[in-house]
Short mmCIF file of C-alpha atoms in Angstrom, two decimals:
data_model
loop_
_atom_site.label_atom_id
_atom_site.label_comp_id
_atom_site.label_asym_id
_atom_site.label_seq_id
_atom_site.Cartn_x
_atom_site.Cartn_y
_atom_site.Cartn_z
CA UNK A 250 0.00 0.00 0.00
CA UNK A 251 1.36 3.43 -0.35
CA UNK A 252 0.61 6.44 1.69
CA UNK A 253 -0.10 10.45 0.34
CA UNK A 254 0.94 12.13 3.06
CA UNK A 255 0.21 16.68 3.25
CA UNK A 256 2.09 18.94 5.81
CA UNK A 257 4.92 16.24 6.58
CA UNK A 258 7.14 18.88 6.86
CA UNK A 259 4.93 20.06 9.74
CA UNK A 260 5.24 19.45 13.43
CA UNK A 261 2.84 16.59 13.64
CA UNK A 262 3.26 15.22 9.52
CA UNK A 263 6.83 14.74 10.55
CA UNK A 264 5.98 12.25 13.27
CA UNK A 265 3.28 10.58 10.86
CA UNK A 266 5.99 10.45 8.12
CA UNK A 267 8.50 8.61 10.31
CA UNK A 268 5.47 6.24 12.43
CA UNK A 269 4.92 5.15 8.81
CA UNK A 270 8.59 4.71 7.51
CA UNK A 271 8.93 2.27 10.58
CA UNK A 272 5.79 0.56 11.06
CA UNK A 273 4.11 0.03 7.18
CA UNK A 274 5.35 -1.26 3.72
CA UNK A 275 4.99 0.63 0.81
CA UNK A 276 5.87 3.90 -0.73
CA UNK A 277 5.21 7.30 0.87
CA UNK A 278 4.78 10.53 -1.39
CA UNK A 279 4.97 13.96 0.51
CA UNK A 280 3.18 17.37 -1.02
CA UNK A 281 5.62 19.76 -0.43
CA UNK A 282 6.10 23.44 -2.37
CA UNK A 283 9.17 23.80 -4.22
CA UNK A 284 10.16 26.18 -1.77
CA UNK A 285 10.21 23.41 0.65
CA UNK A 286 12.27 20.59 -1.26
CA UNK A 287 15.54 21.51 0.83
CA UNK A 288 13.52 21.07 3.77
CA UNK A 289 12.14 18.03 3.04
CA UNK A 290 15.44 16.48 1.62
CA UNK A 291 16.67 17.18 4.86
CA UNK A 292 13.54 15.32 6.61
CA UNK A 293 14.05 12.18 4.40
CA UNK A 294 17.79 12.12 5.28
CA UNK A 295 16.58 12.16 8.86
CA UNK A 296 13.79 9.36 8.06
CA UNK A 297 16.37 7.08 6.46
CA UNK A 298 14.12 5.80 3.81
CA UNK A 299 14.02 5.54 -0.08
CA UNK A 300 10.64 5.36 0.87
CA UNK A 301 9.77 8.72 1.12
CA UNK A 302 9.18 10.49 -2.70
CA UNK A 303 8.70 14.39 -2.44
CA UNK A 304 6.08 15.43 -4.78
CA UNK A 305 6.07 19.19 -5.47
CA UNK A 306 2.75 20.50 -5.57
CA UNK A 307 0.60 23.10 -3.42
CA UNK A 308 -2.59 22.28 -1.35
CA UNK A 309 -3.68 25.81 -1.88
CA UNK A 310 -4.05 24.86 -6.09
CA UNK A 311 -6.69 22.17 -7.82
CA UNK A 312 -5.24 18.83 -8.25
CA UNK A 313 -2.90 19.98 -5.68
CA UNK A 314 -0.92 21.71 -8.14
CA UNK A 315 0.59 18.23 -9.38
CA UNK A 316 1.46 17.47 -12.88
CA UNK A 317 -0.71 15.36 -14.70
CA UNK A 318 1.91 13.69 -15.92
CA UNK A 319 3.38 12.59 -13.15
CA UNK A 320 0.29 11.62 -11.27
CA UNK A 321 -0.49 8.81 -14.59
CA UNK A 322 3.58 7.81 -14.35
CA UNK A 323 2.92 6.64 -10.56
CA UNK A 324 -0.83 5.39 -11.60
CA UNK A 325 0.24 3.39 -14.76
CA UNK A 326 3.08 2.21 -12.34
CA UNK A 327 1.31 0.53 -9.67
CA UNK A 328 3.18 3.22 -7.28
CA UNK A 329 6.59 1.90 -7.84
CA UNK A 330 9.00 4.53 -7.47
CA UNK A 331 10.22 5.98 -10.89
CA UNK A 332 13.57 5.65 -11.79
CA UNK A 333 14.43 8.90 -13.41
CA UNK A 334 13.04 11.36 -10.81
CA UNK A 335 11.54 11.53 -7.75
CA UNK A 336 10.17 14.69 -7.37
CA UNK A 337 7.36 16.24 -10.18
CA UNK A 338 7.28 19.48 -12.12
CA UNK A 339 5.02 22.10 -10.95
CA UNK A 340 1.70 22.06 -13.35
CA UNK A 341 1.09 24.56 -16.17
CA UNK A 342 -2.43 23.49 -15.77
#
């Protein structure tokens, strides 16, 4: 199973992010803004999982603000983690 998880880089999302990196299978996508991705690669260094995919979006925008194209990558995929890049593009849309 794999987990979409908002505000991990918040006080309690941070503590959800790393219950769920040690207690459940599966991959774990994180909104954050592209503001935030330092932050956040900072959090997943702290995690210590390849578990944990940023996905750069904003909860503030429809669909989140997360490409299309991206969102039917991880669909078609089954939610394996892609290969080439872990993070998505900000949509035009």
């Amino acid at each position: 199973m794999g987990y979409f998880v908002t505000g991990a880089t918040g006080f309690i999302g941070r503590h959800l992010v790393q219950e769920l990196v040690d207690h459940r299978d599966g991959p774990i996508y994180v909104l954050c803004r592209e503001g935030s991705l330092p932050r956040m690669e900072a959090l997943i260094r702290q995690w210590g999982s390849d578990r944990v995919v940023p996905v750069v979006g904003d909860l503030s925008e429809e669909r989140l603000g997360v490409d299309p194209a991206w969102v039917k990558q991880h669909r078609d995929s089954g939610g394996q983690r892609s290969t080439t890049s872990s993070t998505s593009p900000r949509s035009t849309t």
